[in-house]
Short mmCIF file of C-alpha atoms and ligand atoms in Angstrom, two decimals:
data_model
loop_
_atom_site.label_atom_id
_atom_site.label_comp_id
_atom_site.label_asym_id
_atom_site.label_seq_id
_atom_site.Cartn_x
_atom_site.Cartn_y
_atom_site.Cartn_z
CA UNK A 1 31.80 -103.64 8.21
CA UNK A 2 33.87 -102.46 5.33
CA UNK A 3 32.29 -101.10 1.95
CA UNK A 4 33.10 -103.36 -1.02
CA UNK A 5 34.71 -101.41 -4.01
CA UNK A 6 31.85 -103.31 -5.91
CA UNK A 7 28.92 -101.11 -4.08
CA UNK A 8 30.75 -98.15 -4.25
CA UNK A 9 31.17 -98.89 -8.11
CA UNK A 10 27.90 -99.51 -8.38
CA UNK A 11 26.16 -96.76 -10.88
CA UNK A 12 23.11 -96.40 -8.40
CA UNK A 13 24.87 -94.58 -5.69
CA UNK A 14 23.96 -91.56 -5.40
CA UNK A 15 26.35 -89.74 -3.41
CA UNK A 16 25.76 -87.84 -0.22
CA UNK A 17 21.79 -88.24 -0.62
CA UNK A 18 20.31 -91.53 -0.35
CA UNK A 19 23.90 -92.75 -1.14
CA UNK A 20 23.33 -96.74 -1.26
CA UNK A 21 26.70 -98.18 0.08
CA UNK A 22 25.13 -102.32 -0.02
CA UNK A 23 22.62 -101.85 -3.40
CA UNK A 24 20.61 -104.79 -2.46
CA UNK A 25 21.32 -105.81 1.03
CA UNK A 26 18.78 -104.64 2.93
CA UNK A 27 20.47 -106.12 6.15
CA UNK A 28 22.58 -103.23 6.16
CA UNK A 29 19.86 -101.08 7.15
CA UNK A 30 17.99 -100.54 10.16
CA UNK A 31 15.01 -98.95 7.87
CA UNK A 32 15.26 -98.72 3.82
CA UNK A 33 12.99 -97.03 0.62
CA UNK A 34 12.48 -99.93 -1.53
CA UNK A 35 12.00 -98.23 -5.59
CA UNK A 36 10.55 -100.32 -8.28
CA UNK A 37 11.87 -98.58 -10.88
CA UNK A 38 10.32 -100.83 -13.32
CA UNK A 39 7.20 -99.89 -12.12
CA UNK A 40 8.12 -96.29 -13.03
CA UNK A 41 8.96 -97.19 -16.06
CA UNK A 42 5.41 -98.99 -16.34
CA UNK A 43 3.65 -96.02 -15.95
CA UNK A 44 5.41 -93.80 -18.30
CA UNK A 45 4.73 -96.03 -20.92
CA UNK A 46 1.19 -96.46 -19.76
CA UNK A 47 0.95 -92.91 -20.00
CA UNK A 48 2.74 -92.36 -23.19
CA UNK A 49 0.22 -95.19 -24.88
CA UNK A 50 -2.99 -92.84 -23.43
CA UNK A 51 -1.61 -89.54 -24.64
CA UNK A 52 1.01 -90.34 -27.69
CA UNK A 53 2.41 -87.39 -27.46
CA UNK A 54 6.24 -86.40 -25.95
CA UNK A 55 6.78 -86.50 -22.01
CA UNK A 56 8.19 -84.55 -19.34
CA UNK A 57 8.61 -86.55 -16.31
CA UNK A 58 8.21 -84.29 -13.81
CA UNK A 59 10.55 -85.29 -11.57
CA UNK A 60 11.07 -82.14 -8.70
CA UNK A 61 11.85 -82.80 -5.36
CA UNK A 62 14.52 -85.72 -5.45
CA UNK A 63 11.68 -87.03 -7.97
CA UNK A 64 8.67 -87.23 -5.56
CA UNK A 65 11.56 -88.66 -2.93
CA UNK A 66 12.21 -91.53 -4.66
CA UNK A 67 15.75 -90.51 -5.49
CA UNK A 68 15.94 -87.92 -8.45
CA UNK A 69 19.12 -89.70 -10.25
CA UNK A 70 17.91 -93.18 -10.47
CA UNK A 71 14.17 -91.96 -11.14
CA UNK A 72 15.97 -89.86 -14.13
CA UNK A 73 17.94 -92.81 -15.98
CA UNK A 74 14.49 -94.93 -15.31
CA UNK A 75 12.32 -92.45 -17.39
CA UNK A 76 15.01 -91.34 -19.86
CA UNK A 77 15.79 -95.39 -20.76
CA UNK A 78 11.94 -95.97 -20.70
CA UNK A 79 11.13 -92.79 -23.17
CA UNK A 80 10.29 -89.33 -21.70
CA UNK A 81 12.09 -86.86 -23.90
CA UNK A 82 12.57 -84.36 -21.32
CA UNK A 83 12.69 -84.70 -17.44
CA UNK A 84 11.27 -81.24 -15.61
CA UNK A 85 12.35 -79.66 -12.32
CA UNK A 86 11.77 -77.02 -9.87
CA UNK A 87 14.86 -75.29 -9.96
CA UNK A 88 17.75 -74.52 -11.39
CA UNK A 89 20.44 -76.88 -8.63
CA UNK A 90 18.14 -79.72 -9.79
CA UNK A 91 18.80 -79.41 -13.21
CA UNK A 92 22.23 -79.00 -12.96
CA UNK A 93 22.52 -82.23 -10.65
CA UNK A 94 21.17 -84.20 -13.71
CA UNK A 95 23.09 -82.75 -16.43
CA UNK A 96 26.17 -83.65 -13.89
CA UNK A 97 25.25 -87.19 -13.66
CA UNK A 98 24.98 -87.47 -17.54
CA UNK A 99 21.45 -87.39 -18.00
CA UNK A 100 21.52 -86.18 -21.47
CA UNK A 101 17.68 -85.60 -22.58
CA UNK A 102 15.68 -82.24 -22.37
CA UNK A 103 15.83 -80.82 -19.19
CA UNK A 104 13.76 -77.65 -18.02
CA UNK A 105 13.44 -75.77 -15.13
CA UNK A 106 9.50 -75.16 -14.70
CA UNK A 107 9.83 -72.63 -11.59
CA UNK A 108 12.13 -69.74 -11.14
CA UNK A 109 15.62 -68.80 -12.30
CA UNK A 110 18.27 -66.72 -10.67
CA UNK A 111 19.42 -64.67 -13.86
CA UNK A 112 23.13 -64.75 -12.88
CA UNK A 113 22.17 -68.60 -13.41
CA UNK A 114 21.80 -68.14 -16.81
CA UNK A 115 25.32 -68.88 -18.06
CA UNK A 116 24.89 -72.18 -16.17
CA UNK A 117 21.77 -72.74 -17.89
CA UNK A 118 23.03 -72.54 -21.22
CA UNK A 119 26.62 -74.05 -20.81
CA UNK A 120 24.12 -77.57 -19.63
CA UNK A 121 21.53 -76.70 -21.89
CA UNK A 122 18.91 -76.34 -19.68
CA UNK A 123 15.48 -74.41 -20.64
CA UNK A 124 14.07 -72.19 -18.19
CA UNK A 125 10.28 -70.39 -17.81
CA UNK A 126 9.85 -67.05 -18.26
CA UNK A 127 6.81 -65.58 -16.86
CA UNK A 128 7.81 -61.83 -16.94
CA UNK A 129 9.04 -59.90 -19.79
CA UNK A 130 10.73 -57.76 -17.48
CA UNK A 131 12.76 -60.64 -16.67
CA UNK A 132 13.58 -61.22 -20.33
CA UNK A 133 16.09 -58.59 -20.27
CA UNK A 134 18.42 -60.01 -17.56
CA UNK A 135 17.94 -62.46 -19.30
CA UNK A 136 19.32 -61.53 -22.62
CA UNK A 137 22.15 -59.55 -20.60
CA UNK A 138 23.59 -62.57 -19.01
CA UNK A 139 23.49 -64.55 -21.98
CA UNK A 140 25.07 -61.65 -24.58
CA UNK A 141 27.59 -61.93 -21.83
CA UNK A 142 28.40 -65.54 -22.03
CA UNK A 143 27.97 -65.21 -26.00
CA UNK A 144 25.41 -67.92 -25.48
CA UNK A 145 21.41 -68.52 -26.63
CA UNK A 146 19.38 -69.48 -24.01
CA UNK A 147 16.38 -71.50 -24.44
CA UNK A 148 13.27 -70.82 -22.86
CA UNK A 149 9.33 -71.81 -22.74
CA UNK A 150 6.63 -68.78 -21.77
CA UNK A 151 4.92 -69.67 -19.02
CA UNK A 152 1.03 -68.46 -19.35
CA UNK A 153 -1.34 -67.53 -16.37
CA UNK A 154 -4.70 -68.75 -17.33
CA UNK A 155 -6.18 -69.56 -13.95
CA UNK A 156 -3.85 -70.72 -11.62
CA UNK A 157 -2.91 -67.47 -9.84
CA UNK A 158 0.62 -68.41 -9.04
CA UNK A 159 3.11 -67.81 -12.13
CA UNK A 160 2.34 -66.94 -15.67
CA UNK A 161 3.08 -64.41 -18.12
CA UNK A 162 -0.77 -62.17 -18.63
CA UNK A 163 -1.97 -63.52 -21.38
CA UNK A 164 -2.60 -59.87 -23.02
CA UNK A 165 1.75 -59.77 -22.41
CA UNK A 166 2.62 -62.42 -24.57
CA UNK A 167 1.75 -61.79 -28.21
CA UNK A 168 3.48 -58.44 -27.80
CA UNK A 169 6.78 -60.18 -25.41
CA UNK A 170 6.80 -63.00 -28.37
CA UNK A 171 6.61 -60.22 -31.19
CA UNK A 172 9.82 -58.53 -29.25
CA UNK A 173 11.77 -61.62 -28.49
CA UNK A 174 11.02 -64.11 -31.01
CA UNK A 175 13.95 -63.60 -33.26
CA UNK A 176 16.58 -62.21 -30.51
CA UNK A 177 20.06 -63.26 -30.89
CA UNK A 178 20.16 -64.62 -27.32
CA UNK A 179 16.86 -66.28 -26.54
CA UNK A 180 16.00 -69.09 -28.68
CA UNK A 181 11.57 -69.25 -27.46
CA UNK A 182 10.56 -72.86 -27.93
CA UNK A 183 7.72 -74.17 -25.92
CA UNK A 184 4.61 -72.07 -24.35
CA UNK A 185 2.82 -73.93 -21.36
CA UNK A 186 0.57 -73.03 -19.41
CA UNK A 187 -0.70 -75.19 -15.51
CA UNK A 188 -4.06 -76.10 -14.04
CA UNK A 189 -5.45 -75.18 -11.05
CA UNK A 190 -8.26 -78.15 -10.54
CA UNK A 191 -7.42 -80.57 -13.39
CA UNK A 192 -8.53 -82.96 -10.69
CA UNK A 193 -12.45 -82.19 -11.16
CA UNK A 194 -13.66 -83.63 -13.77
CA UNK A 195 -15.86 -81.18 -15.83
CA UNK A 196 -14.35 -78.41 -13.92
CA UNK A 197 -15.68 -75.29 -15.23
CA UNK A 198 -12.10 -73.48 -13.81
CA UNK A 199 -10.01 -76.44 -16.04
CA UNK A 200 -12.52 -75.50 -19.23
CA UNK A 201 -11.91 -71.64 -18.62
CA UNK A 202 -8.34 -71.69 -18.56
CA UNK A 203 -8.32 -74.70 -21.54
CA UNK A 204 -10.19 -71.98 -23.70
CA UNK A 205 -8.11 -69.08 -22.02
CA UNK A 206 -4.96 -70.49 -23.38
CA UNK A 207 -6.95 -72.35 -26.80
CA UNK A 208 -7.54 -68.81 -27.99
CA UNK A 209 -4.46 -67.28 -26.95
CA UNK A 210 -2.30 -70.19 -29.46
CA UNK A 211 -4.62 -69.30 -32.65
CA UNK A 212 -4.19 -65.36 -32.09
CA UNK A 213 -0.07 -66.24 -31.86
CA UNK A 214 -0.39 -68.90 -35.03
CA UNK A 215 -2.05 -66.01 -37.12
CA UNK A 216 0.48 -63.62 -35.88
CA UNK A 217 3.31 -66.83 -36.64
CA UNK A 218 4.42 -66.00 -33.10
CA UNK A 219 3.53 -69.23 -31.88
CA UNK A 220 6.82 -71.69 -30.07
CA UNK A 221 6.62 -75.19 -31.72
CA UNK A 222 5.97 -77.01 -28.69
CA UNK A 223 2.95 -76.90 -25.98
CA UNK A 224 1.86 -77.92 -23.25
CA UNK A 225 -0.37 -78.18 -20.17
CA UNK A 226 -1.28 -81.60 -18.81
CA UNK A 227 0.29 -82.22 -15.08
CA UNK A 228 -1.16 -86.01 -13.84
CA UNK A 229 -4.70 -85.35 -13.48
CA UNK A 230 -5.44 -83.63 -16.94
CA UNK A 231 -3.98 -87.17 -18.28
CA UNK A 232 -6.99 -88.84 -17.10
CA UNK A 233 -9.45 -86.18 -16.99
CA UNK A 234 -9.12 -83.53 -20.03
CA UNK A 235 -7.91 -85.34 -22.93
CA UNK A 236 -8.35 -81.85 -24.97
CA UNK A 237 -5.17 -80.59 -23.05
CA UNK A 238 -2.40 -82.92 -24.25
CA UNK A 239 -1.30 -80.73 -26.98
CA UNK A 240 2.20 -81.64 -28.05
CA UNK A 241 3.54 -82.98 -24.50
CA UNK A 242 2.18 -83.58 -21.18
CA UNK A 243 3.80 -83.31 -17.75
CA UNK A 244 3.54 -86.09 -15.36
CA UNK A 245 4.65 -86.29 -11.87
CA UNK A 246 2.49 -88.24 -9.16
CA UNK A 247 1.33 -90.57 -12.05
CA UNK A 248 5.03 -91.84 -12.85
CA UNK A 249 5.20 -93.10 -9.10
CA UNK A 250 1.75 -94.89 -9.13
CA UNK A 251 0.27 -92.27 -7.16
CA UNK A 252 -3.25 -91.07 -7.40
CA UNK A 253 -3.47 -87.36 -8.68
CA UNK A 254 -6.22 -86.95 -5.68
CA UNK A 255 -9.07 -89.14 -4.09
CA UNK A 256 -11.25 -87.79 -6.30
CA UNK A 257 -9.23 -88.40 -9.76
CA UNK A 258 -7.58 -92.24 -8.84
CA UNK A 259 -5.12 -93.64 -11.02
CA UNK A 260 -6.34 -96.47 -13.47
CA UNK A 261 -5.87 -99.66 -12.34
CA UNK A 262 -2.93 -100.43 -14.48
CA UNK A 263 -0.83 -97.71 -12.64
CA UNK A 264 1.70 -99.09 -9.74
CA UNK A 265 3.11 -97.80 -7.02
CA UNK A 266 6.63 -97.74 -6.87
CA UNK A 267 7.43 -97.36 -3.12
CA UNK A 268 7.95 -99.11 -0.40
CA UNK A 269 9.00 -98.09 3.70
CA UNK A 270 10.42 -100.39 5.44
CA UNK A 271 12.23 -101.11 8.48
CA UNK A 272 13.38 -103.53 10.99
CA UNK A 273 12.60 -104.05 14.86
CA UNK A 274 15.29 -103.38 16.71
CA UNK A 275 13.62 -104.34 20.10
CA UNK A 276 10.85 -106.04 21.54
CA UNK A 277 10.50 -106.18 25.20
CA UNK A 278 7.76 -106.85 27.94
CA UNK A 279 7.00 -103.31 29.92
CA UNK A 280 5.03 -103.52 33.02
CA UNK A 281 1.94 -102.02 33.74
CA UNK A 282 1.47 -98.40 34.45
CA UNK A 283 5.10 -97.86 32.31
CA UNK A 284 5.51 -94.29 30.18
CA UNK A 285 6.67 -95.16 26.78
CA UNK A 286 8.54 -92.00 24.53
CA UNK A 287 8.91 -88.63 25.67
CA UNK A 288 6.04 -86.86 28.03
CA UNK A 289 4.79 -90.36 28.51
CA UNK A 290 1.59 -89.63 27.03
CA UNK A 291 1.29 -93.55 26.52
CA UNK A 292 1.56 -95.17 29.67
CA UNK A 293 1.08 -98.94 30.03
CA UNK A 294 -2.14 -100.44 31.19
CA UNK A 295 -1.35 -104.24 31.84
CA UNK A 296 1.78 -105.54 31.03
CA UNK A 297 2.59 -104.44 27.51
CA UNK A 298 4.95 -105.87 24.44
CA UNK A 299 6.59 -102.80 23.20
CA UNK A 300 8.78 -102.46 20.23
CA UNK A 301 10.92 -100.19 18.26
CA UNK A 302 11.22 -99.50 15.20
CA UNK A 303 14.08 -96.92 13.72
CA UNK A 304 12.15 -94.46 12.18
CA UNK A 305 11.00 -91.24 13.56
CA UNK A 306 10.70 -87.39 12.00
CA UNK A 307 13.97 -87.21 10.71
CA UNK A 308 13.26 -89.39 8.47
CA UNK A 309 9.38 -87.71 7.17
CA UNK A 310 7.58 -89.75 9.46
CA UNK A 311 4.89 -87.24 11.43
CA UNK A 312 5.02 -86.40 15.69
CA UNK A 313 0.81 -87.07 15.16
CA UNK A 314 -1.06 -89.75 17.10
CA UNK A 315 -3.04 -92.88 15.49
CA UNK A 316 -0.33 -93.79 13.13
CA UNK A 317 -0.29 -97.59 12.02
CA UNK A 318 2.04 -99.69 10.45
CA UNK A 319 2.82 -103.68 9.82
CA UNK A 320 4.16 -106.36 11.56
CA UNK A 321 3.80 -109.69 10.21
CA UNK A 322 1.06 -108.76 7.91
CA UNK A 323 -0.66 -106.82 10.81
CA UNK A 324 -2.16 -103.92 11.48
CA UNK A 325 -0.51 -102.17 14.80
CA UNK A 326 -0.74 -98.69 16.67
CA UNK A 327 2.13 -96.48 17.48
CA UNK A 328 2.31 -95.79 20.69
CA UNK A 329 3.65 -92.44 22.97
CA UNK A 330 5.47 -89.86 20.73
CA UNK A 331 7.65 -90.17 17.95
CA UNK A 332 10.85 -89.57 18.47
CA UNK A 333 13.51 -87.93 15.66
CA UNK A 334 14.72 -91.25 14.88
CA UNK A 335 12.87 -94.19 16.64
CA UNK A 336 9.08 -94.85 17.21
CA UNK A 337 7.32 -97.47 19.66
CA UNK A 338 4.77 -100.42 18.52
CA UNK A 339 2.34 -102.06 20.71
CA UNK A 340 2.96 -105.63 19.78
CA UNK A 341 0.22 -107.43 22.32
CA UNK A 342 -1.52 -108.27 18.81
CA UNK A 343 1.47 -110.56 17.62
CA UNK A 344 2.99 -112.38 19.98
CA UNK A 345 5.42 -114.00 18.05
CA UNK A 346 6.55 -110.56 17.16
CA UNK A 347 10.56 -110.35 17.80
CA UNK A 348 13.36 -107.84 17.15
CA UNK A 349 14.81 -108.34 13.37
CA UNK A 350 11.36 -108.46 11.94
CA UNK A 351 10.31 -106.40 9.27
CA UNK A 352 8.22 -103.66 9.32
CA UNK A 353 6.61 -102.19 6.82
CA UNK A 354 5.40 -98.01 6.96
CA UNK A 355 4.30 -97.38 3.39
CA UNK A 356 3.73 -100.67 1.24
CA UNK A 357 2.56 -104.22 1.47
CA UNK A 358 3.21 -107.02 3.60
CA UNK A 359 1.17 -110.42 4.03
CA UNK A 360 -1.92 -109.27 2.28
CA UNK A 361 -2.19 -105.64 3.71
CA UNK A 362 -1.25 -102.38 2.14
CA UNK A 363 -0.42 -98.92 3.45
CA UNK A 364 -0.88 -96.66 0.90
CA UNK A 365 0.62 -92.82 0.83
CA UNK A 366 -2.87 -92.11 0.99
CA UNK A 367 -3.48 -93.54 3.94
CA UNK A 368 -0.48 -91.72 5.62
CA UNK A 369 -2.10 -88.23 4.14
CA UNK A 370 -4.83 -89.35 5.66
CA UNK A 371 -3.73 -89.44 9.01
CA UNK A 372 -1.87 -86.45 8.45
CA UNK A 373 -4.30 -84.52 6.92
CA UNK A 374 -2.34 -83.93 4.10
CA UNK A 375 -1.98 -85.09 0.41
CA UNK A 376 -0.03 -88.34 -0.65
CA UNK A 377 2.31 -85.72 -2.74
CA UNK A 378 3.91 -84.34 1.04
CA UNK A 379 4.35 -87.48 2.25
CA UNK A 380 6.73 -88.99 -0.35
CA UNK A 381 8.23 -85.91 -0.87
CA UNK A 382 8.77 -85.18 2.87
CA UNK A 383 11.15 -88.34 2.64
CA UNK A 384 14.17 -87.54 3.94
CA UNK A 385 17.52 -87.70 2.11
CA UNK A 386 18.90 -89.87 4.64
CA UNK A 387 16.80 -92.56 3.93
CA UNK A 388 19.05 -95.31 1.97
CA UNK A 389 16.75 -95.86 -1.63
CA UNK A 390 17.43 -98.93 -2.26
CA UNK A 391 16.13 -99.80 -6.60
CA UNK A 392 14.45 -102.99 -7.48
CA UNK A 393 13.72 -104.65 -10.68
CA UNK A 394 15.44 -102.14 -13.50
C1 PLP B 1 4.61 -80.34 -10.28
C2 PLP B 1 4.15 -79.93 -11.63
C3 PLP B 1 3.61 -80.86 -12.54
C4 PLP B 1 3.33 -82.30 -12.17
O1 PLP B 1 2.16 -82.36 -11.38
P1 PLP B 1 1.52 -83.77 -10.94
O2 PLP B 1 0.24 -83.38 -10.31
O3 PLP B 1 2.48 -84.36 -9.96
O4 PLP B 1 1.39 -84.58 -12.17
C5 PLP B 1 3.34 -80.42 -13.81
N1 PLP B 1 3.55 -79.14 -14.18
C6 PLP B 1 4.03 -78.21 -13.33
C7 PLP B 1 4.22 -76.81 -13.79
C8 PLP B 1 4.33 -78.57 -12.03
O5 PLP B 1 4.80 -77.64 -11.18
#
């Protein structure tokens, strides 16, 4: 099959990961991501009409695995002033593809980064004044002002400036030559809860901490706190942005803080049958042959395994014609077995869906957590790059 000059043209490529080589031919894949990126955009503006304040999308982790590039034009076209990462590579792979909005790096930066940081104008955290002055030293080399939020520990025991550091690192730095300190943020640990008396400690924790720095005039002009679930739950805590992730992708924040119904997911898994045979009784199917027939079995395979961020666990379920059917023996890196007895008309070419909706059922990411034991947050962003995205409805 040879690759049109039209699809390579095509903006939504994204090379090397997810690279889409037939946009919407799904017939060119064995199995697929189908994106909804207007359902993205959806739920920013859902959540911009709740909060009315700026946005980061949060969009770390090739955007919750729903392909980082595409997820970034989405949100930038559909609003959200500034589009947050992990780390530093990230933002520099969106700056590189011309997204031209905010961008900030929320976790750690490699000072010898720094020059690359301000050359894309990128903001990064700071969370340790130490750090400040490697900072300043890489940027007086490169003749450049870097910008920069403070990143305040009030509770979530992972990274944050001590609150007692900052009026005195804000008094030192405020006015340097190479650090330009705009934002202050701080993170929740159980925004989830509602009423959670950690959420109102660290709410008050970092409340007090902006009137001592606005007395002092050592306060950065923008704040912020709110990750998904403080949307919905803590209203108090939008200040003057908020930082969605799982909520862009129509996710729920956790089972105890669901989405509003308005929210929609924007994912889909799907895949085709690439086999359906008869197996005889007392056959091993996969590796080990922990599954081994009882009576005479229909058996498929579908092209999907734990390469791609599917799980090796047992009592995993997808859909086949709009029903409900086990996986059977082990999954494989790349391929998986289906016990078809339940749909006999069943036949290789079908679709099959992992994640998503087909004839009136649903798999949610939930669901998959479920059986995993995990959250919905691993299993979209245990995707795997190889996986072609393929974007709907922009
Ligand atoms: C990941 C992250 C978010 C987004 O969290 P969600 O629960 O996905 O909304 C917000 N802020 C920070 C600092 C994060 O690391």
């Amino acid at each position: 099959m040879h690759i049109s000059e039209a699809a390579i043209n095509n903006d939504l490529i994204e090379t090397l990961r997810g690279t889409i080589l037939f946009p919407m031919d799904t017939h060119a894949y064995s199995t697929w991501l189908e994106i909804d990126l207007g359902a993205i955009q959806h739920n920013l503006k859902t959540i911009k009409a709740i909060t009315k304040t700026q946005v980061m999308a949060i969009i770390k982790a090739n955007g919750y695995g729903h392909g980082v590039l595409a997820v970034a034009k989405a949100v930038t076209e559909a609003g959200a002033e500034w589009c947050g990462v992990a780390r530093m590579e990230e933002a520099i792979n969106l700056r590189q593809a011309g997204i031209a909005g905010q961008i900030m790096v929320l976790g750690y930066s490699p000072p010898r980064l720094i020059p690359a940081a301000i050359e894309h104008d990128i903001h990064v955290a700071i969370y340790n004044p130490h750090m400040a002055h490697d900072y300043v030293t890489y940027a007086a080399a490169y003749h450049g002002r870097l910008k920069m939020h403070v990143k305040v520990e009030t509770g979530m025991g992972r990274l944050g400036m001590a609150v007692e550091q900052v009026p005195k690192f804000l008094g030192e730095f405020h006015r340097h030559p190479n650090l330009e300190i705009d934002g202050i943020f701080t993170h929740f640990a159980k925004a989830d809860e509602k009423n959670s008396d950690t959420t109102q400690r660290q709410l008050s924790v970092f409340n007090d901490l902006l009137t001592q720095l606005k007395k002092a005039k050592l306060c950065p002009e923008l704040v912020h706190a709110a990750n998904s679930a403080a949307i919905f739950n803590y209203p108090e805590s939008y200040f003057g942005m908020v930082r969605p992730g799982i909520a862009l992708f129509g996710l729920d924040p956790s089972p105890n803080s669901p989405l509003p119904l308005s929210f929609r997911p924007a994912l889909a898994w799907k895949a085709r049958l690439t086999s359906v045979r008869k197996f005889p009784p007392g056959h091993g199917i996969s590796y080990g042959s922990v599954y081994i027939t009882s009576g005479c079995e229909r058996i498929g395979v579908v092209p999907v395994g734990y390469g791609d961020g599917y799980r090796r666990e047992p009592d995993q379920r997808v859909l086949v014609r709009g029903q409900l059917v086990d996986i059977v023996g082990r999954v494989c890196m790349d391929q998986s077995m289906l016990q078809l007895d339940s749909v006999p008309e069943a036949c290789a070419g079908d679709e099959v869906v992992l994640l998503g909706e087909q004839g009136g059922q649903r798999i949610t990411a939930s669901d998959i957590a479920n059986c995993w034991g995990t959250i919905n947050y691993e299993v979209v962003c245990g995707l795997a790059d190889r996986l072609p995205r393929v974007y709907l409805g922009k």
